[in-house]
Amino acid sequence: MNKIFALAGVVIKELYRRKDFYVLFVLTALITVGAGMANFFHDDKIVRYVKDLCLLLIWVSALVIAIVTTSRQIPAEREARTIFPLLAKPVSRGQVIVGKFLGCWLATGVALLVFYVFFAIIIGSKEQHWPVLIYLQAAWMQWLMLAIVIGMVLLGSIYFAAPSSTSTISFVVVVGILLLGGHLNVIALQQPEPMQTLLAVIYYGMPHLEWYDLRDFVVYNLGSASLLATLLATLYAALWTGIFLFLAWLGFHRKSLTT
Amino acid sequence: MKLSPPVILAALLALAFSLAVSLAPRIDGWSNRDKSNNVIGMMFGDGRKLFANHFFTMADVYFHSGYYPSVFDRNASEQKEIIAASHGKKESEEDEKKEIFFNQPKDWVDAFGRNFRITQHTHLEHHDEREILPWLRLAADLDPQKIETFTVGAFFLREHLNRADQAEAFLREGLRNNPDSYEILFELGRLYQESYHDLNRARNAWELGVKKFLVLPEAVRNDNKIVYEALVVNLAYLEKEAGHWPEAIRWFELGIKVSPNPAALQQQINLIHQNLAAPLPGAPGKLY
């Protein structure tokens, strides 16, 4: 376990050495503060559009950080040939996969924490309302979604040629699931066979990332989602992350590192 | 003859400047650029209308606190409720049922996913209606010719937020952009009557609205009789309230021609005739 945490620690250090997070955070902060300063009909109590915008930016930024950070982990090790001294130590390929996953997941968790603290301060100061539990639930669900995404990207980084292609394909898949995932069954019903069956299989067989988006609950002050459902969603995320990590390990286990 | 590079450069610059001066007025005339003489207009061109429609829809989404059909749900293209509300329509139980776009869950994925979606139909209230205003402001900036943005925005400002001054300013802005809009004039008249209790200005706005409506082509008039009916009926009640009986009768008679409930308007005319036939003791002979 120590080896996995040591590998994860390296990934976290990499995140705060690189400038991706800082740039995205400053951009989010500037846009949110700018939007918050806008005056509509001389009414300074209007706040939901700021919440909406800020949460959207947090979602985009967290996805960018997760996907970009994860997609370059193993290709960068191979390209720099640091993978050989790493595997020469008593570290298995499985531990490398889990360590890389854990590092990316914890690193995005840290980034998410900073984003949500900023969100809570900005919105709380404007709204004079601090629904901390709802924020925690929304952040937790988003972090779970990112676990699935990181697992998926790690799997992609084993099979795809370059980090750029892994990132691009991952973005397309994740955004596609977020936008269409919940409606694929309806779309399937309108298609002729065999497309109908194919879409239905994809609908049941894909990870439903759209469940983890609780932004509406936060924006419209509608309380929290069911705790039992959150617990089940946590198990679902753990299951999918496990599937992706297992597939990544299978691929990495057999992969020749010299080519 | 050999020309030095600085001379060639100066000649080319002079030529470019002369062409720019001579062509600029003509190019201005080629496009409607003066109509959208702002940064947004320059950036998006006519595409800004798409964004304006989207922002107007966002106002309706906020009005329902996120309970809103997606393009994949039924009822997706029905009339926006903020428009219906601004026309004074109260929701019946039947309307509420119509807006339940979530049927029984189709499968376990759909059923479980509803734990993380807003599944309750609510409307903003207790001054939270202010939250729709940024979207209406953006929609108005992007498409100043979208009249509903101004009438809906002014209605919520006036009726729900007690901001008659802001509502009037918004309607005036709408009227500057759409000087022939009888809908905006109707809303302006309502504002003068209900918020300022200024019957003269309400009458002026509504009468101007009727004039603007009557100069429209017949096909357009036939499609927009509802606002015309609202204008003439409101004018009739206003004149009745002011004690201007002949004027009131004249507006009621115009209203009968377009109203879905002419009997009620006829009843109002009969009541006025009764009042005229039996003036109150001590009432002046002249009606107004």
XYZ file of C-alpha atoms in Angstrom, chain A residues 39-43 45-50 52-53 127 137 141 179-183 185-187 189-190 203-204 208 210-214 216-217 219-220 222 225-226 228-230 232-233 236, chain B residues 58 61-67 70-73 106-118 120 122 124 127-128 130-138 153 157 161 163 166-167 170 173:
94
model
C -25.931 44.574 -12.153
C -29.348 43.582 -13.461
C -32.190 46.041 -12.890
C -30.379 47.454 -9.814
C -31.138 44.271 -7.873
C -29.914 39.917 -4.538
C -29.866 38.043 -7.840
C -27.413 35.179 -7.371
C -28.504 31.952 -9.079
C -26.972 32.771 -12.446
C -23.600 33.248 -10.686
C -24.918 28.269 -12.321
C -21.981 29.805 -14.154
C -26.616 34.906 -0.606
C -22.804 16.138 -1.360
C -20.783 13.112 -6.279
C -25.498 15.209 -22.418
C -27.164 12.125 -23.883
C -26.638 9.358 -21.347
C -30.012 9.729 -19.666
C -31.900 10.005 -22.957
C -33.222 4.896 -24.271
C -35.640 7.450 -25.757
C -33.379 7.961 -28.772
C -36.877 3.797 -29.398
C -36.958 6.145 -32.397
C -27.515 2.632 -22.600
C -27.440 -0.231 -20.124
C -24.159 6.786 -16.174
C -25.083 12.141 -15.573
C -26.355 10.834 -12.218
C -23.468 12.555 -10.475
C -24.436 16.047 -11.584
C -26.200 17.700 -8.625
C -29.504 21.879 -10.088
C -29.941 21.007 -6.400
C -28.382 26.311 -7.931
C -32.100 26.183 -7.072
C -33.735 22.466 -3.417
C -30.525 14.333 -2.953
C -31.504 11.089 -1.199
C -29.495 6.136 0.149
C -29.338 6.972 -3.556
C -25.995 8.733 -2.955
C -25.805 3.393 -4.101
C -24.270 5.823 -6.600
C -21.873 2.117 -8.690
C -33.321 29.790 -19.495
C -36.147 27.058 -16.741
C -35.281 29.219 -13.718
C -38.963 30.068 -13.234
C -39.539 26.311 -12.816
C -36.428 25.875 -10.614
C -34.914 23.467 -13.088
C -38.003 21.288 -13.589
C -35.365 18.451 -22.358
C -35.624 18.166 -26.144
C -36.123 14.433 -25.616
C -39.127 14.779 -23.295
C -38.932 3.559 -18.381
C -36.342 1.335 -16.720
C -34.203 1.029 -13.600
C -31.578 3.448 -14.955
C -34.270 6.104 -15.486
C -35.863 5.362 -12.101
C -32.580 5.590 -10.197
C -31.450 8.653 -12.159
C -34.529 10.548 -10.958
C -33.019 10.651 -7.487
C -30.579 13.167 -8.922
C -32.983 15.177 -11.047
C -35.550 17.765 -10.065
C -41.182 18.506 -8.595
C -42.705 24.429 -8.698
C -40.518 30.804 -8.196
C -39.560 37.627 -4.740
C -37.329 34.790 -5.972
C -35.857 38.118 -9.615
C -33.643 35.171 -10.570
C -35.081 35.082 -14.102
C -34.128 38.704 -14.754
C -30.470 38.248 -15.820
C -31.561 35.884 -18.603
C -34.217 38.306 -19.808
C -31.691 41.143 -19.738
C -29.267 39.092 -21.839
C -39.589 41.130 -17.892
C -40.641 43.432 -12.298
C -41.010 42.512 -7.430
C -40.260 47.541 -9.271
C -37.529 49.427 -13.602
C -40.453 47.844 -15.457
C -37.451 48.210 -19.583
C -36.250 50.448 -23.964
